[in-house]
XYZ file of C-alpha atoms in Angstrom:
129
model
C 10.196 25.718 -27.572
C 8.208 22.547 -28.264
C 11.256 20.358 -27.680
C 11.838 22.070 -24.324
C 8.203 21.503 -23.356
C 8.406 17.840 -24.379
C 11.578 17.313 -22.331
C 10.042 19.022 -19.279
C 6.842 16.987 -19.509
C 8.795 13.747 -19.908
C 11.000 14.638 -16.922
C 7.931 15.589 -14.862
C 6.201 12.249 -15.470
C 9.386 10.325 -14.754
C 9.774 12.260 -11.508
C 6.155 11.601 -10.521
C 6.518 7.912 -11.370
C 9.639 7.611 -9.215
C 7.991 9.452 -6.315
C 4.941 7.194 -6.501
C 7.162 4.138 -6.642
C 8.922 5.325 -3.473
C 5.521 5.879 -1.819
C 4.433 2.406 -2.890
C 7.601 0.839 -1.474
C 7.183 2.751 1.798
C 3.537 1.684 2.125
C 4.412 -1.935 1.348
C 7.267 -1.841 3.858
C 4.988 -0.462 6.554
C 2.393 -3.115 5.694
C 5.023 -5.849 5.962
C 6.320 -4.606 9.305
C 2.785 -4.330 10.696
C 1.872 -7.837 9.538
C 5.110 -9.265 10.921
C 4.547 -7.627 14.296
C 0.987 -8.964 14.431
C 2.244 -12.444 13.572
C 4.822 -12.259 16.378
C 2.179 -11.111 18.878
C -0.166 -13.906 17.765
C 2.526 -16.567 18.044
C 3.536 -15.280 21.480
C -0.067 -15.322 22.695
C -0.464 -18.898 21.475
C 2.744 -20.012 23.186
C 1.824 -18.493 26.559
C -1.851 -19.517 26.090
C -3.183 -16.028 26.571
C -6.295 -14.567 24.984
C -6.030 -11.308 23.045
C -9.690 -10.328 23.446
C -8.819 -7.181 25.368
C -10.671 -4.070 24.118
C -7.511 -1.979 23.814
C -5.610 -4.674 21.945
C -8.459 -5.299 19.495
C -8.915 -1.571 18.905
C -5.155 -1.199 18.296
C -5.273 -4.067 15.795
C -8.324 -2.611 14.046
C -6.855 0.896 13.800
C -3.465 -0.400 12.640
C -5.015 -2.672 10.028
C -7.259 0.135 8.838
C -4.390 2.600 8.487
C -2.038 0.226 6.735
C -4.724 -1.064 4.368
C -5.755 2.496 3.485
C -2.135 3.503 2.818
C -1.564 0.397 0.703
C -4.731 0.980 -1.310
C -3.873 4.644 -1.884
C -0.350 3.782 -3.019
C -1.597 1.024 -5.326
C -4.257 3.270 -6.843
C -1.824 6.131 -7.413
C 0.708 3.774 -8.979
C -1.961 2.261 -11.207
C -3.008 5.707 -12.357
C 0.493 6.831 -13.246
C 1.213 3.492 -14.943
C -1.871 3.848 -17.136
C -0.930 7.444 -17.883
C 2.622 6.565 -18.899
C 1.838 3.412 -20.866
C -1.494 4.138 -22.558
C -1.802 7.902 -22.767
C 1.796 9.035 -23.283
C 3.314 5.982 -24.934
C 6.579 6.193 -22.963
C 6.401 2.612 -21.752
C 9.686 1.457 -23.277
C 11.634 4.219 -21.534
C 10.018 3.999 -18.096
C 10.041 0.299 -17.165
C 6.265 -0.127 -17.214
C 6.395 -3.840 -16.466
C 8.044 -3.149 -13.105
C 5.410 -0.525 -12.292
C 2.598 -2.867 -13.318
C 4.024 -5.745 -11.282
C 4.524 -3.554 -8.210
C 0.986 -2.210 -8.543
C -0.468 -5.711 -8.865
C 1.436 -6.878 -5.789
C 0.227 -3.852 -3.829
C -3.374 -4.630 -4.730
C -2.845 -8.272 -3.705
C -1.418 -7.089 -0.391
C -4.440 -4.869 0.116
C -6.787 -7.770 -0.679
C -4.925 -9.890 1.879
C -5.086 -7.366 4.737
C -8.684 -6.216 4.217
C -10.284 -9.351 5.763
C -8.099 -8.885 8.856
C -9.272 -5.297 9.196
C -12.905 -6.256 8.667
C -12.780 -9.061 11.239
C -10.992 -6.905 13.820
C -13.428 -4.073 13.223
C -16.368 -6.482 13.505
C -14.952 -7.833 16.776
C -14.511 -4.301 18.058
C -17.996 -3.208 17.028
C -19.691 -6.275 18.540
C -18.630 -5.370 22.085
């Protein structure tokens, strides 16, 4: 009975870790697509010498940055929690590729740190109108 319980718990944490890794990859992919689309819009506006200070455009940028930064932060936090659980609390780090989880979590936090100033500046520009 104890062996069965240990196998089920190990399988459960591996399943949760894989699901959180998929969520982290999806959030990072959405963040990348959003940032790439904003870069394309910015480059286009520079080339045609047009100002993007329209209220609707700034509110779209602020809402998009806020959503993607919140999703990225949630995915990074969940991945950090499961990584700490697997490596420190359960001791299954050799079996579950903890270095990949830790690296992915660190990159997600760096991505969140990079997009937060954009959200804050867009939100500030929106609120100052």
